[in-house]
Amino acid sequence: MKKDKIIFFDTTLRDGEQSPGASLNLKEKLLVANQLAVLGVDVIEAGFPASSPGDFEAVKTISQQIKTSSIAGLCRSTEKDIKICWDAVKYSKKPRIHVFLATSDLHIERKLQKTRSQVLEMAVKAVKYARSLCKDVEFSAEDAGRSDVDYLCKVVEAVIDAGAFTVNIPDTVGYTTPVEFGAKIAEIKKRAPNINKAIISVHCHNDLGLAVANSLSAIENGARQVECTINGIGERAGNASLEELAMALKVRPRYYNVVHSIKTKELYNASKLVSRLTGIAVQVNKAIVGANAFAHESGIHQDGMLKARETYEIMRPADVGVTESSLVLGKHSGRHAFFKKVKDLGYKLDAKTSENLFDKFKVLSDKKKSVFDEDIIALIEEDSTASNKIFTLEYLNVTSGAGIPTATVKISEKKDGKNVHEVFQEAACGSGPIDAVYKAIDKIVKMNIILTEFSLRAVSSGEDALGEVFLRVKYKGNIYSVKGTSIDIIEAGAKAYIQALNKAKSFETRKEE
Ligand code: KIV
Ligand code: ZN
């Protein structure tokens, strides 16, 4: 018998981008959308077009450029939002309008200040209007996890009659448990009379750490679309993680008895890309893509692995695209070897970017004996996030030790988006070398940025490993997460700080525009 297909609906660019500090610019969103398409995601939710002109532009551009996946845009149940959404997604080969409206009594009474029948009427009207524009319409019953199941079944029936092809049952606040949520899906499947005309979708949040478990339980009970994000990022504790769902279905095929089109060998690349661009680090023990996911520490486990891998490994690192960290290149490696490595790592770069990166690689390999895959990835991705550069670090000198830490910095600033750069120089003392550097930069930039998190790790192995500084900063109420890498950790810290200033400044400029 033909197996049912699970539709993977990725919302990294919408719900995921709602994570504090995760805001992405257009170029970064396109990089993520391309990787999602390569990964085989069926539907990419590219944004919430009515929420800002920037989101509208991103959804429109992604709709124009991505050819394989469906492109969805989210909208509230109002004509204005739906029309804006359609104007953004209509360029896609497979556009989808995703309308949502809350169905729990708490949301209906307190947030919307309406009655159940008014909400039902609004939902039907919204779906009908969306269907007049677009063939593919999804309806989400926000806070379905806490909605009364009798009322939910009525809403589901009505929106399917109005033309929705997908009905999404979100556990918006991550409140339900797997058995309970699965039972709710089974109940809807049993009681909504026209349910066979639509796909049941689920969208689970991770507030109790149950998002993946709840989604899998929903699949067991008839859901055929899962909404998820790379690395599980999203509002608050995040959404169900795409990589965990895809691998659970792959590793346990006889248990779930369904198929999907995710190319799991691309999972690791996707995870790395999203982590680097959003600045949200992946916890080391994260299932599937964490640094320790395939590390075996105990002697008994290592012994078992050597005798038969399956004793302690239920999937191979290569299944998710993790390759053994190999010593790849060094100071004698030429252009050809470098470009081949970049290609093997899955990057397609234009000639100018490739040359630029080769120069950076040469500088690095002069300082570092062994250049690992991770070092090259860090170089490439630092380069790809360097768009919208307003400030550039031109010079850095730091003295520290027994005396007072002092830093001198030179920064160039791009004026009014033109290619005219003005150079400024300042010096400052601080309680430590990083503090001195940041104070000197602040004297030039004067942005009153607040540093809320600073951490440091080695990108690869060895004493001469690249250092990566991760920063979270607050500027005018928004949070930005960034990373900077260098063989010199003070320079990595300075680069990260400059990157934070660039991100905050360009976000502010985009908002003003
Ligand atoms: O969590 C939620 O309910 C949502 C909907 C808009 C689908 O993100
Ligand atoms: Zn959500």
mmCIF file of C-alpha atoms in Angstrom, residues 255-512:
data_model
loop_
_atom_site.group_PDB
_atom_site.id
_atom_site.type_symbol
_atom_site.label_atom_id
_atom_site.label_comp_id
_atom_site.label_asym_id
_atom_site.label_seq_id
_atom_site.Cartn_x
_atom_site.Cartn_y
_atom_site.Cartn_z
ATOM 1 C CA TYR A 255 6.626 2.657 13.359
ATOM 2 C CA TYR A 256 5.373 5.781 11.576
ATOM 3 C CA ASN A 257 4.777 4.202 8.146
ATOM 4 C CA VAL A 258 4.915 7.509 6.267
ATOM 5 C CA VAL A 259 7.306 9.128 3.795
ATOM 6 C CA HIS A 260 8.669 12.655 3.379
ATOM 7 C CA SER A 261 10.851 14.513 0.940
ATOM 8 C CA ILE A 262 13.472 15.996 3.293
ATOM 9 C CA LYS A 263 17.019 15.344 2.062
ATOM 10 C CA THR A 264 18.428 14.598 5.470
ATOM 11 C CA LYS A 265 22.042 14.948 4.311
ATOM 12 C CA GLU A 266 21.361 18.692 4.064
ATOM 13 C CA LEU A 267 20.189 19.017 7.679
ATOM 14 C CA TYR A 268 23.557 19.886 9.154
ATOM 15 C CA ASN A 269 24.236 22.569 6.521
ATOM 16 C CA ALA A 270 20.818 24.086 7.182
ATOM 17 C CA SER A 271 21.371 24.066 10.932
ATOM 18 C CA LYS A 272 24.790 25.725 10.636
ATOM 19 C CA LEU A 273 23.514 28.365 8.251
ATOM 20 C CA VAL A 274 20.522 29.317 10.398
ATOM 21 C CA SER A 275 22.610 29.392 13.561
ATOM 22 C CA ARG A 276 25.244 31.593 11.985
ATOM 23 C CA LEU A 277 22.809 34.025 10.344
ATOM 24 C CA THR A 278 20.463 34.385 13.319
ATOM 25 C CA GLY A 279 23.305 34.312 15.837
ATOM 26 C CA ILE A 280 21.363 31.708 17.848
ATOM 27 C CA ALA A 281 23.806 29.026 18.928
ATOM 28 C CA VAL A 282 22.851 25.350 18.815
ATOM 29 C CA GLN A 283 23.157 23.718 22.250
ATOM 30 C CA VAL A 284 25.911 21.077 22.230
ATOM 31 C CA ASN A 285 23.592 18.249 23.275
ATOM 32 C CA LYS A 286 20.859 19.178 20.769
ATOM 33 C CA ALA A 287 19.521 16.051 19.045
ATOM 34 C CA ILE A 288 20.666 15.524 15.421
ATOM 35 C CA VAL A 289 22.749 18.685 14.920
ATOM 36 C CA GLY A 290 24.380 19.438 18.295
ATOM 37 C CA ALA A 291 28.174 19.172 18.536
ATOM 38 C CA ASN A 292 27.852 16.131 20.848
ATOM 39 C CA ALA A 293 25.050 14.388 18.940
ATOM 40 C CA PHE A 294 27.468 11.756 17.593
ATOM 41 C CA ALA A 295 30.255 11.970 20.182
ATOM 42 C CA HIS A 296 30.899 8.840 22.238
ATOM 43 C CA GLU A 297 32.783 9.524 25.428
ATOM 44 C CA SER A 298 32.467 6.471 27.662
ATOM 45 C CA GLY A 299 34.981 3.647 27.186
ATOM 46 C CA ILE A 300 32.235 1.011 27.106
ATOM 47 C CA HIS A 301 30.420 2.905 24.354
ATOM 48 C CA GLN A 302 33.596 3.422 22.328
ATOM 49 C CA ASP A 303 34.403 -0.271 22.613
ATOM 50 C CA GLY A 304 30.887 -1.185 21.474
ATOM 51 C CA MET A 305 31.069 1.249 18.555
ATOM 52 C CA LEU A 306 34.323 -0.279 17.338
ATOM 53 C CA LYS A 307 32.788 -3.751 17.401
ATOM 54 C CA ALA A 308 29.440 -2.757 15.847
ATOM 55 C CA ARG A 309 28.374 0.861 15.282
ATOM 56 C CA GLU A 310 24.690 0.032 15.815
ATOM 57 C CA THR A 311 25.339 -0.798 19.478
ATOM 58 C CA TYR A 312 25.266 2.889 20.348
ATOM 59 C CA GLU A 313 24.379 4.697 17.112
ATOM 60 C CA ILE A 314 20.836 4.725 15.696
ATOM 61 C CA MET A 315 21.796 6.892 12.718
ATOM 62 C CA ARG A 316 25.063 7.707 11.035
ATOM 63 C CA PRO A 317 26.520 11.228 11.190
ATOM 64 C CA ALA A 318 26.666 11.183 7.380
ATOM 65 C CA ASP A 319 22.856 10.650 7.248
ATOM 66 C CA VAL A 320 22.382 14.194 8.519
ATOM 67 C CA GLY A 321 25.356 15.638 6.636
ATOM 68 C CA VAL A 322 27.922 15.616 9.430
ATOM 69 C CA THR A 323 31.307 14.764 7.981
ATOM 70 C CA GLU A 324 34.316 13.809 10.046
ATOM 71 C CA SER A 325 36.259 16.984 10.759
ATOM 72 C CA SER A 326 39.155 16.576 8.406
ATOM 73 C CA LEU A 327 42.427 18.375 8.062
ATOM 74 C CA VAL A 328 41.853 19.913 4.703
ATOM 75 C CA LEU A 329 44.028 22.712 3.607
ATOM 76 C CA GLY A 330 47.156 24.541 4.620
ATOM 77 C CA LYS A 331 49.433 27.325 3.563
ATOM 78 C CA HIS A 332 50.563 25.477 0.446
ATOM 79 C CA SER A 333 47.064 24.773 -0.834
ATOM 80 C CA GLY A 334 46.295 26.540 -4.059
ATOM 81 C CA ARG A 335 43.235 28.106 -5.622
ATOM 82 C CA HIS A 336 42.039 24.882 -7.172
ATOM 83 C CA ALA A 337 42.062 22.918 -3.902
ATOM 84 C CA PHE A 338 40.385 25.789 -2.077
ATOM 85 C CA PHE A 339 37.581 26.242 -4.622
ATOM 86 C CA LYS A 340 36.997 22.488 -4.738
ATOM 87 C CA LYS A 341 36.705 22.405 -0.942
ATOM 88 C CA VAL A 342 34.216 25.290 -0.982
ATOM 89 C CA LYS A 343 32.140 23.382 -3.540
ATOM 90 C CA ASP A 344 32.344 20.128 -1.554
ATOM 91 C CA LEU A 345 31.096 21.988 1.484
ATOM 92 C CA GLY A 346 27.970 22.843 -0.509
ATOM 93 C CA TYR A 347 28.547 26.523 -1.325
ATOM 94 C CA LYS A 348 28.006 28.082 -4.739
ATOM 95 C CA LEU A 349 29.845 31.399 -4.845
ATOM 96 C CA ASP A 350 30.325 33.911 -7.633
ATOM 97 C CA ALA A 351 33.828 34.549 -8.988
ATOM 98 C CA LYS A 352 34.370 37.811 -7.100
ATOM 99 C CA THR A 353 33.319 36.343 -3.735
ATOM 100 C CA SER A 354 35.463 33.249 -4.348
ATOM 101 C CA GLU A 355 38.572 35.359 -5.051
ATOM 102 C CA ASN A 356 37.898 37.521 -2.030
ATOM 103 C CA LEU A 357 37.571 34.415 0.151
ATOM 104 C CA PHE A 358 40.705 32.870 -1.279
ATOM 105 C CA ASP A 359 42.643 35.973 -0.169
ATOM 106 C CA LYS A 360 41.179 35.633 3.336
ATOM 107 C CA PHE A 361 42.027 31.929 3.360
ATOM 108 C CA LYS A 362 45.643 32.759 2.470
ATOM 109 C CA VAL A 363 45.887 35.226 5.346
ATOM 110 C CA LEU A 364 44.419 32.620 7.689
ATOM 111 C CA SER A 365 46.639 29.773 6.504
ATOM 112 C CA ASP A 366 49.685 31.956 7.106
ATOM 113 C CA LYS A 367 48.686 32.242 10.753
ATOM 114 C CA LYS A 368 47.210 28.781 11.219
ATOM 115 C CA LYS A 369 48.990 25.541 10.334
ATOM 116 C CA SER A 370 45.920 23.388 9.753
ATOM 117 C CA VAL A 371 42.792 24.795 8.175
ATOM 118 C CA PHE A 372 39.725 22.643 8.947
ATOM 119 C CA ASP A 373 36.317 22.521 7.254
ATOM 120 C CA GLU A 374 34.843 24.504 10.149
ATOM 121 C CA ASP A 375 37.404 27.289 9.610
ATOM 122 C CA ILE A 376 36.474 27.569 5.940
ATOM 123 C CA ILE A 377 32.753 27.589 6.750
ATOM 124 C CA ALA A 378 33.360 30.360 9.299
ATOM 125 C CA LEU A 379 35.226 32.406 6.656
ATOM 126 C CA ILE A 380 32.510 31.921 4.021
ATOM 127 C CA GLU A 381 29.649 32.712 6.322
ATOM 128 C CA GLU A 382 31.334 35.707 7.882
ATOM 129 C CA ASP A 383 31.706 37.019 4.366
ATOM 130 C CA SER A 384 28.062 36.337 3.452
ATOM 131 C CA THR A 385 26.751 38.135 6.534
ATOM 132 C CA ALA A 386 28.975 41.116 5.880
ATOM 133 C CA SER A 387 26.312 42.789 3.730
ATOM 134 C CA ASN A 388 25.009 46.199 4.723
ATOM 135 C CA LYS A 389 28.418 47.019 6.145
ATOM 136 C CA ILE A 390 28.317 50.551 7.440
ATOM 137 C CA PHE A 391 31.263 50.309 9.841
ATOM 138 C CA THR A 392 34.480 48.418 9.051
ATOM 139 C CA LEU A 393 37.291 47.722 11.479
ATOM 140 C CA GLU A 394 40.432 49.053 9.796
ATOM 141 C CA TYR A 395 42.986 48.826 12.597
ATOM 142 C CA LEU A 396 43.177 47.425 16.117
ATOM 143 C CA ASN A 397 45.952 47.580 18.676
ATOM 144 C CA VAL A 398 45.547 46.416 22.250
ATOM 145 C CA THR A 399 47.939 46.403 25.168
ATOM 146 C CA SER A 400 47.066 44.491 28.301
ATOM 147 C CA GLY A 401 48.810 42.503 30.989
ATOM 148 C CA ALA A 402 50.097 44.002 34.243
ATOM 149 C CA GLY A 403 49.218 47.606 33.268
ATOM 150 C CA ILE A 404 45.907 49.238 32.335
ATOM 151 C CA PRO A 405 44.354 47.570 29.266
ATOM 152 C CA THR A 406 44.304 50.099 26.436
ATOM 153 C CA ALA A 407 42.925 49.851 22.904
ATOM 154 C CA THR A 408 43.353 51.956 19.805
ATOM 155 C CA VAL A 409 40.880 51.409 16.974
ATOM 156 C CA LYS A 410 40.409 52.838 13.531
ATOM 157 C CA ILE A 411 36.965 52.480 11.960
ATOM 158 C CA SER A 412 35.714 53.529 8.566
ATOM 159 C CA GLU A 413 32.087 54.546 8.149
ATOM 160 C CA LYS A 414 30.164 54.363 4.881
ATOM 161 C CA LYS A 415 28.304 57.625 4.438
ATOM 162 C CA ASP A 416 24.632 57.743 3.298
ATOM 163 C CA GLY A 417 24.789 54.313 1.675
ATOM 164 C CA LYS A 418 27.333 55.625 -0.850
ATOM 165 C CA ASN A 419 30.784 54.251 -1.423
ATOM 166 C CA VAL A 420 32.380 57.158 0.452
ATOM 167 C CA HIS A 421 34.147 56.099 3.623
ATOM 168 C CA GLU A 422 35.199 58.391 6.433
ATOM 169 C CA VAL A 423 37.854 57.059 8.808
ATOM 170 C CA PHE A 424 37.862 57.711 12.570
ATOM 171 C CA GLN A 425 40.402 56.811 15.216
ATOM 172 C CA GLU A 426 40.041 56.610 19.023
ATOM 173 C CA ALA A 427 41.753 55.108 22.043
ATOM 174 C CA ALA A 428 40.318 54.049 25.400
ATOM 175 C CA CYS A 429 41.216 52.249 28.615
ATOM 176 C CA GLY A 430 39.044 49.523 30.112
ATOM 177 C CA SER A 431 38.813 46.957 32.871
ATOM 178 C CA GLY A 432 39.994 44.330 30.388
ATOM 179 C CA PRO A 433 41.172 44.322 26.748
ATOM 180 C CA ILE A 434 37.685 43.664 25.317
ATOM 181 C CA ASP A 435 36.195 46.392 27.499
ATOM 182 C CA ALA A 436 38.876 48.799 26.244
ATOM 183 C CA VAL A 437 38.136 47.895 22.600
ATOM 184 C CA TYR A 438 34.379 48.344 23.038
ATOM 185 C CA LYS A 439 34.867 51.671 24.806
ATOM 186 C CA ALA A 440 37.103 52.944 22.000
ATOM 187 C CA ILE A 441 34.532 51.831 19.381
ATOM 188 C CA ASP A 442 31.706 53.457 21.385
ATOM 189 C CA LYS A 443 33.603 56.770 21.411
ATOM 190 C CA ILE A 444 33.510 56.764 17.599
ATOM 191 C CA VAL A 445 30.090 55.295 16.941
ATOM 192 C CA LYS A 446 28.099 56.774 19.857
ATOM 193 C CA MET A 447 25.142 54.407 19.458
ATOM 194 C CA ASN A 448 24.536 53.528 23.133
ATOM 195 C CA ILE A 449 24.349 49.861 22.386
ATOM 196 C CA ILE A 450 23.871 47.597 25.463
ATOM 197 C CA LEU A 451 25.837 44.365 25.627
ATOM 198 C CA THR A 452 23.707 41.625 27.214
ATOM 199 C CA GLU A 453 25.679 38.464 26.427
ATOM 200 C CA PHE A 454 29.275 37.625 25.501
ATOM 201 C CA SER A 455 30.657 34.133 24.947
ATOM 202 C CA LEU A 456 33.711 32.653 23.310
ATOM 203 C CA ARG A 457 34.409 29.254 21.747
ATOM 204 C CA ALA A 458 36.936 27.603 19.461
ATOM 205 C CA VAL A 459 35.564 26.968 15.947
ATOM 206 C CA SER A 460 37.827 23.988 15.223
ATOM 207 C CA SER A 461 40.503 22.112 17.156
ATOM 208 C CA GLY A 462 44.144 22.775 18.028
ATOM 209 C CA GLU A 463 45.921 25.547 19.886
ATOM 210 C CA ASP A 464 45.711 27.800 16.856
ATOM 211 C CA ALA A 465 41.937 27.289 16.381
ATOM 212 C CA LEU A 466 39.819 30.171 15.167
ATOM 213 C CA GLY A 467 38.083 31.876 18.077
ATOM 214 C CA GLU A 468 34.401 32.753 17.715
ATOM 215 C CA VAL A 469 32.810 35.443 19.852
ATOM 216 C CA PHE A 470 29.031 35.389 20.173
ATOM 217 C CA LEU A 471 27.318 38.606 21.297
ATOM 218 C CA ARG A 472 23.786 39.601 22.090
ATOM 219 C CA VAL A 473 23.138 43.344 22.235
ATOM 220 C CA LYS A 474 20.148 45.592 22.792
ATOM 221 C CA TYR A 475 19.619 48.742 20.772
ATOM 222 C CA LYS A 476 16.477 50.908 20.871
ATOM 223 C CA GLY A 477 14.409 48.044 22.306
ATOM 224 C CA ASN A 478 15.516 45.459 19.713
ATOM 225 C CA ILE A 479 17.841 42.540 20.381
ATOM 226 C CA TYR A 480 20.570 41.532 17.913
ATOM 227 C CA SER A 481 22.678 38.370 17.995
ATOM 228 C CA VAL A 482 25.967 38.237 16.104
ATOM 229 C CA LYS A 483 29.233 36.381 15.826
ATOM 230 C CA GLY A 484 32.790 37.376 14.935
ATOM 231 C CA THR A 485 35.696 35.052 14.180
ATOM 232 C CA SER A 486 39.441 35.479 14.162
ATOM 233 C CA ILE A 487 42.538 33.636 15.208
ATOM 234 C CA ASP A 488 42.986 36.471 17.718
ATOM 235 C CA ILE A 489 40.142 36.405 20.243
ATOM 236 C CA ILE A 490 40.296 40.151 20.929
ATOM 237 C CA GLU A 491 39.946 40.793 17.205
ATOM 238 C CA ALA A 492 37.045 38.272 17.095
ATOM 239 C CA GLY A 493 35.376 40.289 19.871
ATOM 240 C CA ALA A 494 35.939 43.560 17.998
ATOM 241 C CA LYS A 495 34.571 42.101 14.741
ATOM 242 C CA ALA A 496 31.483 40.795 16.532
ATOM 243 C CA TYR A 497 30.860 44.215 18.065
ATOM 244 C CA ILE A 498 31.206 45.946 14.699
ATOM 245 C CA GLN A 499 28.869 43.350 13.198
ATOM 246 C CA ALA A 500 26.312 44.118 15.942
ATOM 247 C CA LEU A 501 26.534 47.846 15.188
ATOM 248 C CA ASN A 502 26.079 47.161 11.465
ATOM 249 C CA LYS A 503 23.087 44.913 12.073
ATOM 250 C CA ALA A 504 21.410 47.397 14.421
ATOM 251 C CA LYS A 505 22.107 50.364 12.163
ATOM 252 C CA SER A 506 20.895 48.697 8.979
ATOM 253 C CA PHE A 507 17.752 47.434 10.735
ATOM 254 C CA GLU A 508 17.048 50.980 11.913
ATOM 255 C CA THR A 509 17.627 52.360 8.412
ATOM 256 C CA ARG A 510 15.345 49.711 6.864
ATOM 257 C CA LYS A 511 12.641 50.570 9.387
ATOM 258 C CA GLU A 512 12.933 54.291 8.620
#
